[in-house]
PDB file of C-alpha atoms and ligand atoms in Angstrom:
ATOM      1  CA  MET A   1    -146.890 121.457 154.157  1.00 47.00           C
ATOM      2  CA  GLY A   2    -147.433 125.197 153.931  1.00 46.00           C
ATOM      3  CA  ASP A   3    -143.682 125.812 153.533  1.00 46.00           C
ATOM      4  CA  ALA A   4    -143.374 123.683 150.382  1.00 44.00           C
ATOM      5  CA  ALA A   5    -142.928 126.763 148.194  1.00 49.00           C
ATOM      6  CA  LEU A   6    -139.558 127.356 149.857  1.00 84.00           C
ATOM      7  CA  PHE A   7    -137.983 124.630 147.745  1.00 93.00           C
ATOM      8  CA  ASN A   8    -136.727 126.508 144.716  1.00 93.00           C
ATOM      9  CA  HIS A   9    -135.031 123.771 142.737  1.00 96.00           C
ATOM     10  CA  LYS A  10    -136.356 122.262 139.547  1.00 97.00           C
ATOM     11  CA  HIS A  11    -133.727 119.517 139.638  1.00 98.00           C
ATOM     12  CA  ILE A  12    -131.997 117.593 142.410  1.00 98.00           C
ATOM     13  CA  ILE A  13    -128.590 116.680 141.054  1.00 98.00           C
ATOM     14  CA  ALA A  14    -126.208 117.162 143.959  1.00 98.00           C
ATOM     15  CA  LEU A  15    -126.421 118.050 147.640  1.00 98.00           C
ATOM     16  CA  ARG A  16    -123.671 120.515 146.870  1.00 98.00           C
ATOM     17  CA  ASP A  17    -126.380 122.627 145.161  1.00 98.00           C
ATOM     18  CA  LEU A  18    -128.807 122.515 148.131  1.00 98.00           C
ATOM     19  CA  SER A  19    -128.750 124.656 151.268  1.00 97.00           C
ATOM     20  CA  ALA A  20    -129.175 123.403 154.837  1.00 97.00           C
ATOM     21  CA  ASP A  21    -132.753 124.770 154.685  1.00 96.00           C
ATOM     22  CA  ASP A  22    -133.467 122.778 151.499  1.00 97.00           C
ATOM     23  CA  ILE A  23    -132.167 119.614 153.174  1.00 98.00           C
ATOM     24  CA  ARG A  24    -134.188 120.308 156.322  1.00 97.00           C
ATOM     25  CA  LEU A  25    -137.325 120.789 154.238  1.00 96.00           C
ATOM     26  CA  LEU A  26    -136.798 117.548 152.296  1.00 97.00           C
ATOM     27  CA  LEU A  27    -136.237 115.630 155.547  1.00 98.00           C
ATOM     28  CA  THR A  28    -139.309 117.134 157.220  1.00 97.00           C
ATOM     29  CA  THR A  29    -141.453 116.311 154.188  1.00 97.00           C
ATOM     30  CA  ALA A  30    -140.082 112.760 154.198  1.00 98.00           C
ATOM     31  CA  GLU A  31    -140.936 112.426 157.905  1.00 98.00           C
ATOM     32  CA  ASN A  32    -144.497 113.568 157.164  1.00 97.00           C
ATOM     33  CA  LEU A  33    -144.924 111.308 154.133  1.00 98.00           C
ATOM     34  CA  LYS A  34    -143.408 108.240 155.793  1.00 98.00           C
ATOM     35  CA  GLU A  35    -146.645 107.409 157.589  1.00 98.00           C
ATOM     36  CA  ILE A  36    -148.338 106.669 154.232  1.00 98.00           C
ATOM     37  CA  ASN A  37    -146.017 103.673 153.819  1.00 97.00           C
ATOM     38  CA  SER A  38    -147.482 101.877 156.846  1.00 97.00           C
ATOM     39  CA  ARG A  39    -151.097 102.323 155.853  1.00 98.00           C
ATOM     40  CA  ASP A  40    -153.272  99.555 154.599  1.00 98.00           C
ATOM     41  CA  ILE A  41    -153.929 101.519 151.400  1.00 98.00           C
ATOM     42  CA  LYS A  42    -150.522 103.022 150.590  1.00 98.00           C
ATOM     43  CA  LYS A  43    -151.521 105.644 148.085  1.00 97.00           C
ATOM     44  CA  VAL A  44    -152.308 109.364 148.028  1.00 97.00           C
ATOM     45  CA  PRO A  45    -153.330 111.367 144.949  1.00 97.00           C
ATOM     46  CA  THR A  46    -150.608 114.041 145.334  1.00 96.00           C
ATOM     47  CA  LEU A  47    -148.824 113.445 142.002  1.00 97.00           C
ATOM     48  CA  ARG A  48    -151.802 112.139 140.045  1.00 97.00           C
ATOM     49  CA  GLY A  49    -151.370 112.889 136.349  1.00 97.00           C
ATOM     50  CA  LYS A  50    -147.563 113.245 136.577  1.00 98.00           C
ATOM     51  CA  THR A  51    -145.317 110.979 134.509  1.00 98.00           C
ATOM     52  CA  ILE A  52    -141.951 109.865 135.849  1.00 98.00           C
ATOM     53  CA  ILE A  53    -139.340 107.989 133.813  1.00 98.00           C
ATOM     54  CA  ASN A  54    -136.691 105.961 135.662  1.00 98.00           C
ATOM     55  CA  LEU A  55    -133.700 105.772 133.317  1.00 97.00           C
ATOM     56  CA  PHE A  56    -131.043 103.541 134.846  1.00 97.00           C
ATOM     57  CA  TYR A  57    -127.786 102.966 132.948  1.00 95.00           C
ATOM     58  CA  GLU A  58    -126.193 101.226 135.935  1.00 94.00           C
ATOM     59  CA  ALA A  59    -127.306  98.319 138.083  1.00 92.00           C
ATOM     60  CA  SER A  60    -129.632  99.117 140.962  1.00 95.00           C
ATOM     61  CA  THR A  61    -131.924  97.240 143.315  1.00 95.00           C
ATOM     62  CA  ARG A  62    -132.806  99.587 146.175  1.00 97.00           C
ATOM     63  CA  THR A  63    -132.656 102.964 144.453  1.00 98.00           C
ATOM     64  CA  ARG A  64    -134.666 102.061 141.382  1.00 98.00           C
ATOM     65  CA  THR A  65    -137.291 100.072 143.245  1.00 98.00           C
ATOM     66  CA  SER A  66    -137.784 102.742 145.858  1.00 98.00           C
ATOM     67  CA  PHE A  67    -138.034 105.583 143.315  1.00 98.00           C
ATOM     68  CA  GLU A  68    -140.698 103.543 141.543  1.00 98.00           C
ATOM     69  CA  ILE A  69    -142.579 102.704 144.744  1.00 98.00           C
ATOM     70  CA  ALA A  70    -142.304 106.333 145.903  1.00 98.00           C
ATOM     71  CA  ALA A  71    -143.819 107.578 142.635  1.00 98.00           C
ATOM     72  CA  LYS A  72    -146.613 105.012 142.751  1.00 98.00           C
ATOM     73  CA  ARG A  73    -147.487 105.815 146.370  1.00 98.00           C
ATOM     74  CA  LEU A  74    -147.976 109.422 145.254  1.00 98.00           C
ATOM     75  CA  SER A  75    -150.133 108.222 142.294  1.00 98.00           C
ATOM     76  CA  ALA A  76    -147.702 109.242 139.526  1.00 98.00           C
ATOM     77  CA  ASP A  77    -147.367 107.062 136.413  1.00 98.00           C
ATOM     78  CA  THR A  78    -143.930 105.475 136.140  1.00 98.00           C
ATOM     79  CA  VAL A  79    -141.954 103.904 133.323  1.00 97.00           C
ATOM     80  CA  ASN A  80    -138.656 102.071 133.851  1.00 96.00           C
ATOM     81  CA  ILE A  81    -135.954 101.944 131.209  1.00 93.00           C
ATOM     82  CA  SER A  82    -132.641 100.120 131.486  1.00 87.00           C
ATOM     83  CA  PRO A  83    -129.794 100.032 128.954  1.00 79.00           C
ATOM     84  CA  SER A  84    -130.238  96.404 127.966  1.00 78.00           C
ATOM     85  CA  THR A  85    -133.766  97.188 126.758  1.00 75.00           C
ATOM     86  CA  SER A  86    -133.120 100.686 125.393  1.00 77.00           C
ATOM     87  CA  SER A  87    -131.693 101.990 122.123  1.00 81.00           C
ATOM     88  CA  SER A  88    -128.377 102.846 123.802  1.00 81.00           C
ATOM     89  CA  THR A  89    -127.415  99.275 122.856  1.00 82.00           C
ATOM     90  CA  LYS A  90    -127.957 100.362 119.224  1.00 87.00           C
ATOM     91  CA  GLY A  91    -125.591 103.311 119.571  1.00 90.00           C
ATOM     92  CA  GLU A  92    -128.026 106.094 120.477  1.00 92.00           C
ATOM     93  CA  THR A  93    -126.429 108.946 122.435  1.00 93.00           C
ATOM     94  CA  LEU A  94    -127.654 109.926 125.895  1.00 93.00           C
ATOM     95  CA  SER A  95    -128.762 113.277 124.528  1.00 94.00           C
ATOM     96  CA  ASP A  96    -130.837 111.663 121.744  1.00 94.00           C
ATOM     97  CA  THR A  97    -132.386 109.144 124.138  1.00 94.00           C
ATOM     98  CA  ALA A  98    -133.302 111.934 126.530  1.00 94.00           C
ATOM     99  CA  LEU A  99    -134.751 114.211 123.820  1.00 95.00           C
ATOM    100  CA  ASN A 100    -136.880 111.327 122.532  1.00 95.00           C
ATOM    101  CA  LEU A 101    -138.140 110.576 126.037  1.00 95.00           C
ATOM    102  CA  LEU A 102    -138.854 114.275 126.541  1.00 96.00           C
ATOM    103  CA  ALA A 103    -141.050 114.255 123.427  1.00 97.00           C
ATOM    104  CA  MET A 104    -143.374 111.970 125.401  1.00 97.00           C
ATOM    105  CA  LYS A 105    -143.782 114.741 128.002  1.00 97.00           C
ATOM    106  CA  PRO A 106    -142.537 113.270 131.262  1.00 98.00           C
ATOM    107  CA  ASP A 107    -142.530 115.573 134.284  1.00 98.00           C
ATOM    108  CA  ILE A 108    -139.423 114.047 135.865  1.00 98.00           C
ATOM    109  CA  ILE A 109    -136.569 111.869 134.604  1.00 98.00           C
ATOM    110  CA  VAL A 110    -134.821 110.005 137.428  1.00 98.00           C
ATOM    111  CA  MET A 111    -131.477 108.878 136.047  1.00 98.00           C
ATOM    112  CA  ARG A 112    -128.517 106.788 137.135  1.00 98.00           C
ATOM    113  CA  HIS A 113    -125.490 107.032 134.860  1.00 97.00           C
ATOM    114  CA  ASN A 114    -121.849 106.047 135.073  1.00 95.00           C
ATOM    115  CA  ILE A 115    -120.628 109.458 133.864  1.00 96.00           C
ATOM    116  CA  SER A 116    -120.173 112.080 136.594  1.00 97.00           C
ATOM    117  CA  GLY A 117    -121.938 115.289 135.628  1.00 96.00           C
ATOM    118  CA  SER A 118    -124.216 113.708 132.999  1.00 97.00           C
ATOM    119  CA  HIS A 119    -127.263 115.073 134.852  1.00 97.00           C
ATOM    120  CA  TYR A 120    -126.091 118.679 134.518  1.00 97.00           C
ATOM    121  CA  PHE A 121    -125.647 118.030 130.796  1.00 96.00           C
ATOM    122  CA  LEU A 122    -129.277 116.866 130.512  1.00 96.00           C
ATOM    123  CA  ALA A 123    -130.683 119.544 132.798  1.00 97.00           C
ATOM    124  CA  LYS A 124    -129.339 122.186 130.378  1.00 96.00           C
ATOM    125  CA  ARG A 125    -131.062 120.538 127.424  1.00 94.00           C
ATOM    126  CA  LEU A 126    -134.379 119.251 128.796  1.00 96.00           C
ATOM    127  CA  SER A 127    -137.413 121.126 130.052  1.00 96.00           C
ATOM    128  CA  CYS A 128    -138.475 118.446 132.581  1.00 97.00           C
ATOM    129  CA  SER A 129    -137.014 117.959 136.069  1.00 98.00           C
ATOM    130  CA  ILE A 130    -133.953 115.751 136.489  1.00 98.00           C
ATOM    131  CA  ILE A 131    -133.253 113.787 139.662  1.00 98.00           C
ATOM    132  CA  ASN A 132    -129.874 112.171 140.126  1.00 98.00           C
ATOM    133  CA  ALA A 133    -130.063 108.541 141.255  1.00 98.00           C
ATOM    134  CA  GLY A 134    -126.249 108.291 141.165  1.00 98.00           C
ATOM    135  CA  ASP A 135    -123.711 109.668 138.657  1.00 98.00           C
ATOM    136  CA  GLY A 136    -120.396 107.846 138.505  1.00 96.00           C
ATOM    137  CA  ALA A 137    -118.306 108.629 141.563  1.00 96.00           C
ATOM    138  CA  HIS A 138    -119.805 112.111 141.897  1.00 97.00           C
ATOM    139  CA  GLU A 139    -123.046 112.266 143.932  1.00 98.00           C
ATOM    140  CA  HIS A 140    -125.998 110.183 145.090  1.00 98.00           C
ATOM    141  CA  PRO A 141    -128.248 112.756 146.773  1.00 98.00           C
ATOM    142  CA  SER A 142    -131.211 110.491 147.566  1.00 99.00           C
ATOM    143  CA  GLN A 143    -128.910 108.049 149.384  1.00 98.00           C
ATOM    144  CA  ALA A 144    -127.380 110.775 151.562  1.00 99.00           C
ATOM    145  CA  LEU A 145    -130.829 112.206 152.312  1.00 99.00           C
ATOM    146  CA  LEU A 146    -132.115 108.809 153.427  1.00 99.00           C
ATOM    147  CA  ASP A 147    -128.956 108.334 155.472  1.00 99.00           C
ATOM    148  CA  MET A 148    -129.521 111.705 157.151  1.00 99.00           C
ATOM    149  CA  LEU A 149    -133.189 110.902 157.793  1.00 99.00           C
ATOM    150  CA  THR A 150    -132.181 107.615 159.460  1.00 99.00           C
ATOM    151  CA  MET A 151    -129.625 109.387 161.681  1.00 99.00           C
ATOM    152  CA  LYS A 152    -132.058 112.166 162.536  1.00 98.00           C
ATOM    153  CA  GLU A 153    -134.733 109.653 163.544  1.00 98.00           C
ATOM    154  CA  ARG A 154    -132.271 107.930 165.824  1.00 98.00           C
ATOM    155  CA  PHE A 155    -130.610 110.950 167.462  1.00 98.00           C
ATOM    156  CA  GLY A 156    -133.196 113.698 166.906  1.00 98.00           C
ATOM    157  CA  ARG A 157    -130.480 115.871 165.323  1.00 98.00           C
ATOM    158  CA  LEU A 158    -127.578 115.858 162.890  1.00 98.00           C
ATOM    159  CA  ASP A 159    -125.733 118.768 164.417  1.00 98.00           C
ATOM    160  CA  GLY A 160    -122.605 117.738 166.333  1.00 98.00           C
ATOM    161  CA  LEU A 161    -122.741 114.032 165.417  1.00 98.00           C
ATOM    162  CA  LYS A 162    -119.446 112.251 164.839  1.00 98.00           C
ATOM    163  CA  VAL A 163    -119.853 110.236 161.649  1.00 98.00           C
ATOM    164  CA  ALA A 164    -117.143 107.796 160.537  1.00 98.00           C
ATOM    165  CA  ILE A 165    -117.157 106.872 156.844  1.00 98.00           C
ATOM    166  CA  VAL A 166    -114.876 103.952 156.062  1.00 98.00           C
ATOM    167  CA  GLY A 167    -113.835 102.348 152.791  1.00 97.00           C
ATOM    168  CA  ASP A 168    -113.448 103.295 149.149  1.00 96.00           C
ATOM    169  CA  VAL A 169    -114.096 107.018 149.557  1.00 97.00           C
ATOM    170  CA  SER A 170    -112.486 107.896 146.211  1.00 96.00           C
ATOM    171  CA  HIS A 171    -115.038 106.063 144.131  1.00 96.00           C
ATOM    172  CA  SER A 172    -118.028 106.564 146.400  1.00 97.00           C
ATOM    173  CA  ARG A 173    -120.804 108.925 145.341  1.00 98.00           C
ATOM    174  CA  VAL A 174    -122.499 107.997 148.625  1.00 98.00           C
ATOM    175  CA  ALA A 175    -119.540 109.391 150.588  1.00 98.00           C
ATOM    176  CA  ARG A 176    -119.396 112.568 148.494  1.00 98.00           C
ATOM    177  CA  SER A 177    -123.105 113.322 148.949  1.00 98.00           C
ATOM    178  CA  ASN A 178    -122.936 112.564 152.658  1.00 98.00           C
ATOM    179  CA  ILE A 179    -119.905 114.818 153.067  1.00 98.00           C
ATOM    180  CA  GLN A 180    -121.785 117.661 151.339  1.00 98.00           C
ATOM    181  CA  GLY A 181    -125.048 117.094 153.204  1.00 98.00           C
ATOM    182  CA  LEU A 182    -123.785 116.253 156.687  1.00 98.00           C
ATOM    183  CA  THR A 183    -121.297 119.121 156.709  1.00 98.00           C
ATOM    184  CA  LYS A 184    -124.151 121.539 155.932  1.00 98.00           C
ATOM    185  CA  MET A 185    -126.156 120.008 158.795  1.00 98.00           C
ATOM    186  CA  GLY A 186    -123.307 120.475 161.299  1.00 98.00           C
ATOM    187  CA  SER A 187    -121.989 116.898 161.641  1.00 98.00           C
ATOM    188  CA  HIS A 188    -118.273 116.098 161.909  1.00 98.00           C
ATOM    189  CA  LEU A 189    -116.954 113.555 159.435  1.00 98.00           C
ATOM    190  CA  PHE A 190    -114.000 111.241 159.982  1.00 98.00           C
ATOM    191  CA  LEU A 191    -112.885 109.301 156.922  1.00 98.00           C
ATOM    192  CA  ALA A 192    -110.717 106.182 156.782  1.00 98.00           C
ATOM    193  CA  GLY A 193    -109.675 103.937 153.937  1.00 97.00           C
ATOM    194  CA  PRO A 194    -106.599 102.724 152.059  1.00 95.00           C
ATOM    195  CA  PRO A 195    -104.528 105.705 150.836  1.00 95.00           C
ATOM    196  CA  THR A 196    -105.178 104.536 147.260  1.00 93.00           C
ATOM    197  CA  MET A 197    -108.920 104.990 147.887  1.00 95.00           C
ATOM    198  CA  MET A 198    -108.792 108.391 149.595  1.00 97.00           C
ATOM    199  CA  PRO A 199    -109.184 111.364 147.246  1.00 96.00           C
ATOM    200  CA  PRO A 200    -106.474 113.987 147.731  1.00 94.00           C
ATOM    201  CA  GLY A 201    -107.879 117.231 149.151  1.00 94.00           C
ATOM    202  CA  VAL A 202    -111.083 115.592 150.431  1.00 96.00           C
ATOM    203  CA  GLU A 203    -110.799 117.707 153.603  1.00 94.00           C
ATOM    204  CA  ARG A 204    -111.675 120.746 151.529  1.00 93.00           C
ATOM    205  CA  LEU A 205    -115.141 119.317 150.727  1.00 92.00           C
ATOM    206  CA  GLY A 206    -116.462 119.935 154.229  1.00 91.00           C
ATOM    207  CA  ASN A 207    -116.017 119.359 157.943  1.00 93.00           C
ATOM    208  CA  VAL A 208    -113.782 116.365 157.290  1.00 97.00           C
ATOM    209  CA  THR A 209    -110.840 114.761 159.063  1.00 98.00           C
ATOM    210  CA  VAL A 210    -108.915 112.025 157.257  1.00 98.00           C
ATOM    211  CA  CYS A 211    -107.662 109.254 159.600  1.00 98.00           C
ATOM    212  CA  LYS A 212    -104.860 106.838 158.765  1.00 94.00           C
ATOM    213  CA  ASP A 213    -106.282 104.159 161.009  1.00 97.00           C
ATOM    214  CA  MET A 214    -109.906 103.057 160.927  1.00 98.00           C
ATOM    215  CA  ARG A 215    -109.900 102.857 164.730  1.00 98.00           C
ATOM    216  CA  GLU A 216    -109.280 106.575 164.979  1.00 98.00           C
ATOM    217  CA  ALA A 217    -112.328 107.300 162.808  1.00 98.00           C
ATOM    218  CA  VAL A 218    -114.588 104.879 164.702  1.00 98.00           C
ATOM    219  CA  ASP A 219    -113.409 105.961 168.175  1.00 98.00           C
ATOM    220  CA  GLY A 220    -116.341 107.673 169.939  1.00 98.00           C
ATOM    221  CA  ALA A 221    -118.415 107.795 166.735  1.00 98.00           C
ATOM    222  CA  ASP A 222    -122.197 108.151 166.791  1.00 98.00           C
ATOM    223  CA  VAL A 223    -122.452 106.648 163.315  1.00 99.00           C
ATOM    224  CA  VAL A 224    -120.206 104.201 161.481  1.00 99.00           C
ATOM    225  CA  MET A 225    -120.972 104.172 157.780  1.00 99.00           C
ATOM    226  CA  MET A 226    -119.272 101.449 155.783  1.00 98.00           C
ATOM    227  CA  LEU A 227    -118.714 101.639 152.017  1.00 98.00           C
ATOM    228  CA  ARG A 228    -118.458  98.919 149.402  1.00 96.00           C
ATOM    229  CA  ILE A 229    -115.247  98.777 147.343  1.00 92.00           C
ATOM    230  CA  GLN A 230    -116.307 100.035 143.921  1.00 89.00           C
ATOM    231  CA  LEU A 231    -114.307  97.517 141.889  1.00 84.00           C
ATOM    232  CA  GLU A 232    -116.347  98.441 138.805  1.00 87.00           C
ATOM    233  CA  ARG A 233    -114.988 102.019 138.969  1.00 87.00           C
ATOM    234  CA  GLN A 234    -111.344 101.151 139.671  1.00 84.00           C
ATOM    235  CA  GLY A 235    -109.206 101.081 136.546  1.00 77.00           C
ATOM    236  CA  LYS A 236    -106.546  98.939 138.212  1.00 76.00           C
ATOM    237  CA  SER A 237    -106.432  96.994 141.417  1.00 78.00           C
ATOM    238  CA  LEU A 238    -105.934  99.389 144.322  1.00 80.00           C
ATOM    239  CA  LEU A 239    -105.424  96.812 147.041  1.00 79.00           C
ATOM    240  CA  PRO A 240    -103.369  93.665 147.516  1.00 80.00           C
ATOM    241  CA  THR A 241    -106.190  91.294 148.533  1.00 88.00           C
ATOM    242  CA  LEU A 242    -109.730  91.543 149.871  1.00 91.00           C
ATOM    243  CA  LYS A 243    -108.597  89.626 152.946  1.00 93.00           C
ATOM    244  CA  GLU A 244    -106.030  92.262 153.746  1.00 93.00           C
ATOM    245  CA  TYR A 245    -108.547  95.049 153.078  1.00 94.00           C
ATOM    246  CA  SER A 246    -110.964  93.421 155.470  1.00 96.00           C
ATOM    247  CA  ARG A 247    -108.289  93.150 158.143  1.00 96.00           C
ATOM    248  CA  TYR A 248    -107.535  96.877 158.116  1.00 97.00           C
ATOM    249  CA  PHE A 249    -110.799  98.447 156.962  1.00 97.00           C
ATOM    250  CA  GLY A 250    -113.522  95.912 157.745  1.00 98.00           C
ATOM    251  CA  LEU A 251    -115.968  96.563 160.588  1.00 98.00           C
ATOM    252  CA  ASN A 252    -116.234  93.753 163.108  1.00 98.00           C
ATOM    253  CA  ARG A 253    -117.592  93.581 166.656  1.00 98.00           C
ATOM    254  CA  GLU A 254    -114.263  94.369 168.237  1.00 98.00           C
ATOM    255  CA  ILE A 255    -113.755  97.595 166.271  1.00 98.00           C
ATOM    256  CA  LEU A 256    -117.380  98.620 166.763  1.00 98.00           C
ATOM    257  CA  LYS A 257    -116.756  98.588 170.534  1.00 98.00           C
ATOM    258  CA  LEU A 258    -114.606 101.709 170.030  1.00 98.00           C
ATOM    259  CA  ALA A 259    -117.666 103.679 168.905  1.00 98.00           C
ATOM    260  CA  LYS A 260    -120.293 105.048 171.320  1.00 98.00           C
ATOM    261  CA  PRO A 261    -122.290 102.215 172.920  1.00 98.00           C
ATOM    262  CA  ASP A 262    -125.435 103.239 171.030  1.00 96.00           C
ATOM    263  CA  ALA A 263    -123.622 103.952 167.727  1.00 98.00           C
ATOM    264  CA  MET A 264    -125.453 103.228 164.501  1.00 98.00           C
ATOM    265  CA  VAL A 265    -123.968 100.966 161.834  1.00 99.00           C
ATOM    266  CA  MET A 266    -124.938 101.986 158.329  1.00 99.00           C
ATOM    267  CA  HIS A 267    -124.256 100.779 154.792  1.00 98.00           C
ATOM    268  CA  PRO A 268    -125.883 101.892 151.534  1.00 98.00           C
ATOM    269  CA  GLY A 269    -125.953  98.349 150.161  1.00 97.00           C
ATOM    270  CA  PRO A 270    -125.170  96.129 148.433  1.00 97.00           C
ATOM    271  CA  ILE A 271    -123.055  94.689 151.262  1.00 97.00           C
ATOM    272  CA  ASN A 272    -120.066  92.496 150.621  1.00 95.00           C
ATOM    273  CA  ARG A 273    -120.401  90.384 153.748  1.00 97.00           C
ATOM    274  CA  GLY A 274    -117.080  89.517 155.305  1.00 96.00           C
ATOM    275  CA  VAL A 275    -115.246  92.181 153.295  1.00 96.00           C
ATOM    276  CA  GLU A 276    -116.207  95.653 154.603  1.00 97.00           C
ATOM    277  CA  LEU A 277    -118.706  94.375 157.147  1.00 98.00           C
ATOM    278  CA  ALA A 278    -118.798  91.237 159.316  1.00 98.00           C
ATOM    279  CA  SER A 279    -122.110  89.415 159.012  1.00 98.00           C
ATOM    280  CA  ASP A 280    -122.869  89.523 162.729  1.00 98.00           C
ATOM    281  CA  VAL A 281    -122.464  93.319 162.707  1.00 98.00           C
ATOM    282  CA  ALA A 282    -124.576  93.692 159.553  1.00 98.00           C
ATOM    283  CA  ASP A 283    -127.356  91.706 161.212  1.00 98.00           C
ATOM    284  CA  GLY A 284    -126.714  92.938 164.761  1.00 98.00           C
ATOM    285  CA  ASP A 285    -128.679  95.234 167.079  1.00 98.00           C
ATOM    286  CA  GLN A 286    -126.755  98.335 166.057  1.00 98.00           C
ATOM    287  CA  SER A 287    -127.340  97.844 162.345  1.00 98.00           C
ATOM    288  CA  HIS A 288    -129.733 100.341 160.722  1.00 98.00           C
ATOM    289  CA  ILE A 289    -129.257  99.058 157.206  1.00 98.00           C
ATOM    290  CA  LEU A 290    -132.877  98.037 156.687  1.00 98.00           C
ATOM    291  CA  ASN A 291    -134.116 101.276 158.299  1.00 98.00           C
ATOM    292  CA  GLN A 292    -132.085 103.065 155.643  1.00 98.00           C
ATOM    293  CA  VAL A 293    -133.879 101.084 152.930  1.00 98.00           C
ATOM    294  CA  GLU A 294    -137.251 101.813 154.521  1.00 98.00           C
ATOM    295  CA  ASN A 295    -136.483 105.531 154.693  1.00 98.00           C
ATOM    296  CA  GLY A 296    -135.420 105.487 151.050  1.00 98.00           C
ATOM    297  CA  VAL A 297    -139.047 105.341 149.956  1.00 98.00           C
ATOM    298  CA  ALA A 298    -140.118 108.322 152.112  1.00 98.00           C
ATOM    299  CA  VAL A 299    -137.127 110.433 151.065  1.00 98.00           C
ATOM    300  CA  ARG A 300    -137.730 109.755 147.387  1.00 98.00           C
ATOM    301  CA  MET A 301    -141.417 110.619 147.810  1.00 98.00           C
ATOM    302  CA  ALA A 302    -140.293 113.957 149.280  1.00 98.00           C
ATOM    303  CA  MET A 303    -137.854 114.583 146.404  1.00 98.00           C
ATOM    304  CA  LEU A 304    -140.458 113.832 143.724  1.00 98.00           C
ATOM    305  CA  TYR A 305    -143.004 115.952 145.561  1.00 97.00           C
ATOM    306  CA  HIS A 306    -140.757 119.002 145.834  1.00 97.00           C
ATOM    307  CA  VAL A 307    -139.386 118.992 142.286  1.00 97.00           C
ATOM    308  CA  CYS A 308    -143.014 118.857 141.121  1.00 95.00           C
ATOM    309  CA  GLY A 309    -143.540 122.186 142.853  1.00 88.00           C
ATOM    310  CA  GLY A 310    -144.724 121.057 146.272  1.00 80.00           C
ATOM    311  CA  GLY A 311    -148.210 122.129 147.239  1.00 54.00           C
ATOM    312  CA  THR A 312    -150.477 120.553 149.763  1.00 45.00           C
ATOM    313  CA  VAL A 313    -150.015 116.884 150.594  1.00 50.00           C
ATOM    314  CA  ASP A 314    -153.435 115.344 150.367  1.00 46.00           C
ATOM    315  CA  ALA A 315    -153.206 112.476 152.793  1.00 46.00           C
ATOM    316  CA  GLY A 316    -156.835 111.478 152.223  1.00 45.00           C
TER     317      GLY A 316
HETATM  318  C1  LIG B 401    -124.709 102.693 146.224  1.00 75.58           C
HETATM  319  C2  LIG B 401    -124.496 103.212 144.821  1.00 75.58           C
HETATM  320  O1  LIG B 401    -125.043 102.709 143.846  1.00 75.58           O
HETATM  321  O2  LIG B 401    -123.765 104.176 144.728  1.00 75.58           O
HETATM  322  N1  LIG B 401    -125.789 101.815 146.341  1.00 75.58           N
HETATM  323  C3  LIG B 401    -127.060 102.273 146.470  1.00 75.58           C
HETATM  324  O3  LIG B 401    -127.517 103.134 145.737  1.00 75.58           O
HETATM  325  N2  LIG B 401    -127.789 101.769 147.468  1.00 75.58           N
HETATM  326  C4  LIG B 401    -123.478 102.140 146.835  1.00 75.58           C
HETATM  327  C5  LIG B 401    -122.801 100.991 146.169  1.00 75.58           C
HETATM  328  O4  LIG B 401    -123.121 100.566 145.065  1.00 75.58           O
HETATM  329  O5  LIG B 401    -121.863 100.491 146.790  1.00 75.58           O
END
């Protein structure tokens, strides 16, 4: 881990802010740390004495649990706060909550919030590190990093891969972070989804082609990444029925045949079975959904490690 000092970011808020070298370093660190997760004693003293607060204003199963497990595996102390148990229910502002938490001297606040850009707002006001665990429809850097790690493990590279991303791209922070990250790593992205769920000008975000038909995006793809419809972020209904959505933008075995024979099927979870993804595909041989979850712990260990200044990983 001699190259840890190369990571010059106090916060990780968006992959837009990271270079290809930063992403490479995070992925390499994650690959090195991953082995700890299969040990009998899954703990190293690397972040001993560090305090990490997980502040989640939106629902989460995978992201919150894996940030907590990642911190614990590195021996940091963790505290979890969710809105139903915090003073935000009593009218406290985000800024006041954060300043009060800061008074307790955490080293990192990992936050999920429904407002895009809320992490930049906090990063300007707080002296601790901020990690974005998802901000509205903006970015979800840890998800894209774990997605990239899973693809890299499978293909040994990210450069030149054809990645199809299908679904509610407009409201997906997962799609936005993957577009930023994968473009920097040399992959080619092909997006498909209902026109009402495709952000205008998305091509300008990276190496992106927008396809009218899902089949065009999936054709010859190395990776097919399916997205959940973010009903909670849609002001009004953007589609006639879920059945119709599934017919045009759901991945089933027949459509998957258009991709490369060894193509990976990915999904950030939670899956809506039978809507964006047929159950037999979700549970099939080409599905890497649980590998993604597994890699989430290693990637988050790497993120926590690098925002704490890196140093030598003591694997003893
Ligand atoms: C994603 C999220 O919260 O943005 N889930 C996750 O973090 N694993 C995707 C989603 O909710 O659909």
